[in-house]
Amino acid sequence: MYEHVKKQDKQVYKALIGEETREAEGLELIPSENYVSLAVREANASILTNKYSEGYPGRRYYGGQEYTDMVENLARDRAKKLFGAKYANVQPLGGANANIAMYMALLEPGDTVLGMDLSHGGHLTHGHPVTYLTKMFRFVRYKMKNAETGEIDYEEMRQVAVIERPKIILAGFSAYPRELDYAKFVEIAREVGATAVMDIAHIAGLIAGKAVKNPFDYGFDIMTTTTHKTLRGPRGGMILVRESEELAKKIDKAVFPGLQGGPHMNNIAAKAVAFGEAQKPSFKKYAKQILKNAQAMEKVFKDRGIRLITGGTDNHLLLADVYGSLGVTGKEAQEILDMIGITVNKNSIADDTRGPMDPSGIRFGTPAITTRGFKEQQCTRIAELMIDALAHKNETKKLKIIRAEVHSLCKKFPIPKSFAAQK
Ligand code: DSN
């Protein structure tokens, strides 16, 4: 791979090879990352990058669209089938763009959105004050009632909704390890006349693989997502509409021409390939194994007395209070784990007393290592190695031994080129 880059641009080649080696020789535990197949990478690097195709299949502004229409229709049809949606827009360039387009489709400036607080697991685009979104729209928040169980305060959410009359009730998260009570969200949305939207970015692959519940089965109107996390596609976004043609038309208008210009057709081709992979029975096994692996890690952390926010996990991710349990800050923990070849991210925990650049927690998960073929046995061992490294953070010799074990696990479980042969 990269033979032409190698000949033409040594500096970029060096960075590409460096990343190939980093990914091969370390364990990726950031729960929003994954390894895509070479088929997805080839489509993403394909000739379609040359083409402008503003508009939608059959309704483009420029000529020469036979093949762009073909891939976009494939991506849309496969997405609709995977998630039980009547409409799909596969053009958003990322998850943030998908959320912004969704807001633009449903809101007028000044309108209110009720979403999950960032510090309790929500996402920046769900209304954090650092985003420009908050200059346009009003965001009000709900939180967990109890950080030890993850229970959401649905009664408080209902009361806020009745008072604030949001146009959107937004479910979804980037650091929340539990399943939500989707029926409650929809009930409250219907009561106040709001649209029920779920940002499924983190769990899209788990939904597609039927390892967790599908919010559409409970009446959610819209789902936004990225395509590169558990769904194991190229970096990008997507918006799904359960059944309303009116909503679908608003979404299409908001994505283009409302927000974006020419869609990245190479990326859409790669989405189509990834959605094709997700339709295979092996993807269902993959999705279920992600959960089993996360539960294996949960057990070790709990047995070793480390506090997990919400008490554990129902999905692919865990959030550990390493500062409270081990006296190691999130930043320190991330750096120590980097030294042993395990990549996680520092993360705030609910009502964190520390700042976001050096919070109390770390967030980690199993989508990427499950792609590598890891099962419960290896995940148990990784959890043990993580805790050992944090507990012996100043013992260089011990850290070196752990690094060597991580390295040999990586060698034994190379990153697969395709998933056809995976059991
Ligand atoms: N950056 C993504 C994550 O890691 O969850 C969310 O945008």
mmCIF file of N, CA and C in Angstrom, residues 277-345:
data_model
loop_
_atom_site.group_PDB
_atom_site.id
_atom_site.type_symbol
_atom_site.label_atom_id
_atom_site.label_comp_id
_atom_site.label_asym_id
_atom_site.label_seq_id
_atom_site.Cartn_x
_atom_site.Cartn_y
_atom_site.Cartn_z
ATOM 1 N N GLU A 277 -21.183 -4.892 4.756
ATOM 2 C CA GLU A 277 -20.547 -5.787 5.742
ATOM 3 C C GLU A 277 -21.447 -5.967 6.970
ATOM 4 N N ALA A 278 -22.091 -4.875 7.372
ATOM 5 C CA ALA A 278 -22.925 -4.938 8.584
ATOM 6 C C ALA A 278 -24.199 -5.756 8.375
ATOM 7 N N GLN A 279 -24.538 -6.017 7.101
ATOM 8 C CA GLN A 279 -25.727 -6.854 6.839
ATOM 9 C C GLN A 279 -25.426 -8.339 6.974
ATOM 10 N N LYS A 280 -24.132 -8.681 7.040
ATOM 11 C CA LYS A 280 -23.755 -10.107 7.095
ATOM 12 C C LYS A 280 -24.016 -10.684 8.494
ATOM 13 N N PRO A 281 -24.345 -11.980 8.577
ATOM 14 C CA PRO A 281 -24.577 -12.591 9.901
ATOM 15 C C PRO A 281 -23.369 -12.446 10.830
ATOM 16 N N SER A 282 -22.158 -12.438 10.271
ATOM 17 C CA SER A 282 -20.968 -12.322 11.129
ATOM 18 C C SER A 282 -20.957 -10.994 11.891
ATOM 19 N N PHE A 283 -21.625 -9.964 11.356
ATOM 20 C CA PHE A 283 -21.630 -8.681 12.050
ATOM 21 C C PHE A 283 -22.470 -8.763 13.330
ATOM 22 N N LYS A 284 -23.508 -9.589 13.276
ATOM 23 C CA LYS A 284 -24.331 -9.774 14.485
ATOM 24 C C LYS A 284 -23.474 -10.395 15.592
ATOM 25 N N LYS A 285 -22.672 -11.378 15.193
ATOM 26 C CA LYS A 285 -21.791 -12.022 16.190
ATOM 27 C C LYS A 285 -20.802 -11.001 16.728
ATOM 28 N N TYR A 286 -20.269 -10.204 15.840
ATOM 29 C CA TYR A 286 -19.310 -9.160 16.240
ATOM 30 C C TYR A 286 -19.946 -8.225 17.284
ATOM 31 N N ALA A 287 -21.158 -7.765 16.979
ATOM 32 C CA ALA A 287 -21.824 -6.808 17.877
ATOM 33 C C ALA A 287 -22.051 -7.442 19.261
ATOM 34 N N LYS A 288 -22.464 -8.680 19.263
ATOM 35 C CA LYS A 288 -22.715 -9.345 20.560
ATOM 36 C C LYS A 288 -21.409 -9.556 21.323
ATOM 37 N N GLN A 289 -20.348 -9.864 20.580
ATOM 38 C CA GLN A 289 -19.058 -10.097 21.243
ATOM 39 C C GLN A 289 -18.506 -8.804 21.861
ATOM 40 N N ILE A 290 -18.800 -7.663 21.235
ATOM 41 C CA ILE A 290 -18.370 -6.372 21.813
ATOM 42 C C ILE A 290 -18.913 -6.258 23.239
ATOM 43 N N LEU A 291 -20.179 -6.609 23.395
ATOM 44 C CA LEU A 291 -20.821 -6.512 24.721
ATOM 45 C C LEU A 291 -20.206 -7.507 25.709
ATOM 46 N N LYS A 292 -20.025 -8.746 25.252
ATOM 47 C CA LYS A 292 -19.444 -9.763 26.147
ATOM 48 C C LYS A 292 -18.048 -9.324 26.596
ATOM 49 N N ASN A 293 -17.302 -8.758 25.675
ATOM 50 C CA ASN A 293 -15.940 -8.327 26.011
ATOM 51 C C ASN A 293 -15.950 -7.173 27.016
ATOM 52 N N ALA A 294 -16.892 -6.252 26.823
ATOM 53 C CA ALA A 294 -16.982 -5.126 27.762
ATOM 54 C C ALA A 294 -17.356 -5.643 29.152
ATOM 55 N N GLN A 295 -18.245 -6.642 29.174
ATOM 56 C CA GLN A 295 -18.646 -7.190 30.478
ATOM 57 C C GLN A 295 -17.484 -7.918 31.160
ATOM 58 N N ALA A 296 -16.639 -8.565 30.362
ATOM 59 C CA ALA A 296 -15.453 -9.233 30.940
ATOM 60 C C ALA A 296 -14.539 -8.185 31.586
ATOM 61 N N MET A 297 -14.387 -7.038 30.940
ATOM 62 C CA MET A 297 -13.542 -5.977 31.508
ATOM 63 C C MET A 297 -14.198 -5.378 32.753
ATOM 64 N N GLU A 298 -15.506 -5.216 32.685
ATOM 65 C CA GLU A 298 -16.244 -4.684 33.846
ATOM 66 C C GLU A 298 -15.966 -5.543 35.084
ATOM 67 N N LYS A 299 -16.001 -6.856 34.890
ATOM 68 C CA LYS A 299 -15.842 -7.758 36.041
ATOM 69 C C LYS A 299 -14.488 -7.529 36.719
ATOM 70 N N VAL A 300 -13.438 -7.406 35.916
ATOM 71 C CA VAL A 300 -12.103 -7.231 36.503
ATOM 72 C C VAL A 300 -12.029 -5.909 37.275
ATOM 73 N N PHE A 301 -12.519 -4.844 36.652
ATOM 74 C CA PHE A 301 -12.453 -3.542 37.331
ATOM 75 C C PHE A 301 -13.238 -3.575 38.647
ATOM 76 N N LYS A 302 -14.401 -4.212 38.609
ATOM 77 C CA LYS A 302 -15.213 -4.268 39.836
ATOM 78 C C LYS A 302 -14.531 -5.146 40.884
ATOM 79 N N ASP A 303 -14.022 -6.304 40.450
ATOM 80 C CA ASP A 303 -13.340 -7.197 41.405
ATOM 81 C C ASP A 303 -12.147 -6.504 42.057
ATOM 82 N N ARG A 304 -11.502 -5.616 41.300
ATOM 83 C CA ARG A 304 -10.332 -4.924 41.853
ATOM 84 C C ARG A 304 -10.723 -3.639 42.585
ATOM 85 N N GLY A 305 -12.010 -3.437 42.776
ATOM 86 C CA GLY A 305 -12.481 -2.319 43.612
ATOM 87 C C GLY A 305 -12.395 -0.960 42.940
ATOM 88 N N ILE A 306 -12.409 -0.934 41.615
ATOM 89 C CA ILE A 306 -12.342 0.374 40.936
ATOM 90 C C ILE A 306 -13.751 0.838 40.595
ATOM 91 N N ARG A 307 -14.030 2.072 40.956
ATOM 92 C CA ARG A 307 -15.390 2.599 40.760
ATOM 93 C C ARG A 307 -15.672 2.830 39.269
ATOM 94 N N LEU A 308 -16.738 2.208 38.821
ATOM 95 C CA LEU A 308 -17.181 2.441 37.443
ATOM 96 C C LEU A 308 -18.419 3.324 37.496
ATOM 97 N N ILE A 309 -18.412 4.390 36.705
ATOM 98 C CA ILE A 309 -19.573 5.272 36.679
ATOM 99 C C ILE A 309 -20.745 4.463 36.115
ATOM 100 N N THR A 310 -21.873 4.566 36.731
ATOM 101 C CA THR A 310 -23.105 3.803 36.475
ATOM 102 C C THR A 310 -22.991 2.346 36.957
ATOM 103 N N GLY A 311 -21.879 2.001 37.588
ATOM 104 C CA GLY A 311 -21.739 0.665 38.160
ATOM 105 C C GLY A 311 -21.356 -0.422 37.184
ATOM 106 N N GLY A 312 -21.201 -0.091 35.903
ATOM 107 C CA GLY A 312 -20.811 -1.129 34.941
ATOM 108 C C GLY A 312 -21.181 -0.716 33.537
ATOM 109 N N THR A 313 -21.554 -1.686 32.707
ATOM 110 C CA THR A 313 -21.875 -1.347 31.327
ATOM 111 C C THR A 313 -22.931 -2.271 30.737
ATOM 112 N N ASP A 314 -23.775 -1.685 29.876
ATOM 113 C CA ASP A 314 -24.710 -2.475 29.058
ATOM 114 C C ASP A 314 -24.299 -2.389 27.601
ATOM 115 N N ASN A 315 -23.248 -1.610 27.310
ATOM 116 C CA ASN A 315 -22.897 -1.470 25.895
ATOM 117 C C ASN A 315 -21.405 -1.754 25.699
ATOM 118 N N HIS A 316 -20.751 -0.947 24.909
ATOM 119 C CA HIS A 316 -19.368 -1.218 24.498
ATOM 120 C C HIS A 316 -18.353 -0.440 25.329
ATOM 121 N N LEU A 317 -18.810 0.449 26.234
ATOM 122 C CA LEU A 317 -17.844 1.340 26.885
ATOM 123 C C LEU A 317 -17.938 1.310 28.394
ATOM 124 N N LEU A 318 -16.824 1.691 29.012
ATOM 125 C CA LEU A 318 -16.757 1.790 30.469
ATOM 126 C C LEU A 318 -16.122 3.124 30.827
ATOM 127 N N LEU A 319 -16.544 3.648 31.968
ATOM 128 C CA LEU A 319 -16.007 4.916 32.448
ATOM 129 C C LEU A 319 -15.550 4.674 33.886
ATOM 130 N N ALA A 320 -14.233 4.725 34.087
ATOM 131 C CA ALA A 320 -13.691 4.380 35.414
ATOM 132 C C ALA A 320 -13.204 5.631 36.126
ATOM 133 N N ASP A 321 -13.536 5.716 37.394
ATOM 134 C CA ASP A 321 -13.079 6.831 38.233
ATOM 135 C C ASP A 321 -11.698 6.459 38.777
ATOM 136 N N VAL A 322 -10.665 6.653 37.967
ATOM 137 C CA VAL A 322 -9.318 6.223 38.379
ATOM 138 C C VAL A 322 -8.747 7.149 39.454
ATOM 139 N N TYR A 323 -9.186 8.387 39.458
ATOM 140 C CA TYR A 323 -8.672 9.313 40.473
ATOM 141 C C TYR A 323 -9.228 8.943 41.845
ATOM 142 N N GLY A 324 -10.542 8.726 41.890
ATOM 143 C CA GLY A 324 -11.169 8.355 43.159
ATOM 144 C C GLY A 324 -10.692 6.999 43.664
ATOM 145 N N SER A 325 -10.454 6.069 42.755
ATOM 146 C CA SER A 325 -10.137 4.694 43.180
ATOM 147 C C SER A 325 -8.648 4.437 43.349
ATOM 148 N N LEU A 326 -7.819 5.091 42.510
ATOM 149 C CA LEU A 326 -6.382 4.784 42.547
ATOM 150 C C LEU A 326 -5.499 6.001 42.802
ATOM 151 N N GLY A 327 -6.125 7.158 42.850
ATOM 152 C CA GLY A 327 -5.346 8.386 43.048
ATOM 153 C C GLY A 327 -4.529 8.776 41.815
ATOM 154 N N VAL A 328 -4.892 8.211 40.662
ATOM 155 C CA VAL A 328 -4.209 8.556 39.399
ATOM 156 C C VAL A 328 -5.193 9.403 38.599
ATOM 157 N N THR A 329 -4.777 10.565 38.117
ATOM 158 C CA THR A 329 -5.733 11.397 37.366
ATOM 159 C C THR A 329 -5.982 10.771 35.988
ATOM 160 N N GLY A 330 -7.032 11.247 35.335
ATOM 161 C CA GLY A 330 -7.359 10.717 34.015
ATOM 162 C C GLY A 330 -6.231 10.923 33.022
ATOM 163 N N LYS A 331 -5.612 12.104 33.087
ATOM 164 C CA LYS A 331 -4.525 12.426 32.149
ATOM 165 C C LYS A 331 -3.325 11.511 32.394
ATOM 166 N N GLU A 332 -3.017 11.385 33.686
ATOM 167 C CA GLU A 332 -1.889 10.505 34.053
ATOM 168 C C GLU A 332 -2.148 9.069 33.597
ATOM 169 N N ALA A 333 -3.379 8.614 33.837
ATOM 170 C CA ALA A 333 -3.731 7.233 33.474
ATOM 171 C C ALA A 333 -3.592 7.038 31.967
ATOM 172 N N GLN A 334 -4.081 8.023 31.208
ATOM 173 C CA GLN A 334 -3.972 7.933 29.743
ATOM 174 C C GLN A 334 -2.502 7.826 29.330
ATOM 175 N N GLU A 335 -1.646 8.617 29.972
ATOM 176 C CA GLU A 335 -0.217 8.611 29.612
ATOM 177 C C GLU A 335 0.459 7.291 30.009
ATOM 178 N N ILE A 336 0.106 6.784 31.188
ATOM 179 C CA ILE A 336 0.714 5.511 31.634
ATOM 180 C C ILE A 336 0.290 4.385 30.690
ATOM 181 N N LEU A 337 -0.999 4.386 30.331
ATOM 182 C CA LEU A 337 -1.495 3.318 29.451
ATOM 183 C C LEU A 337 -0.893 3.458 28.049
ATOM 184 N N ASP A 338 -0.665 4.686 27.613
ATOM 185 C CA ASP A 338 0.044 4.899 26.337
ATOM 186 C C ASP A 338 1.410 4.225 26.371
ATOM 187 N N MET A 339 2.063 4.341 27.536
ATOM 188 C CA MET A 339 3.410 3.750 27.659
ATOM 189 C C MET A 339 3.394 2.232 27.515
ATOM 190 N N ILE A 340 2.282 1.592 27.865
ATOM 191 C CA ILE A 340 2.240 0.127 27.721
ATOM 192 C C ILE A 340 1.535 -0.287 26.426
ATOM 193 N N GLY A 341 1.231 0.693 25.560
ATOM 194 C CA GLY A 341 0.654 0.368 24.252
ATOM 195 C C GLY A 341 -0.852 0.192 24.262
ATOM 196 N N ILE A 342 -1.519 0.780 25.281
ATOM 197 C CA ILE A 342 -2.984 0.715 25.326
ATOM 198 C C ILE A 342 -3.519 2.137 25.241
ATOM 199 N N THR A 343 -4.358 2.396 24.232
ATOM 200 C CA THR A 343 -4.864 3.754 24.041
ATOM 201 C C THR A 343 -6.279 3.874 24.592
ATOM 202 N N VAL A 344 -6.431 4.801 25.553
ATOM 203 C CA VAL A 344 -7.759 5.122 26.102
ATOM 204 C C VAL A 344 -7.879 6.647 26.059
ATOM 205 N N ASN A 345 -9.008 7.203 26.499
ATOM 206 C CA ASN A 345 -9.004 8.662 26.644
ATOM 207 C C ASN A 345 -9.441 9.094 28.025
#
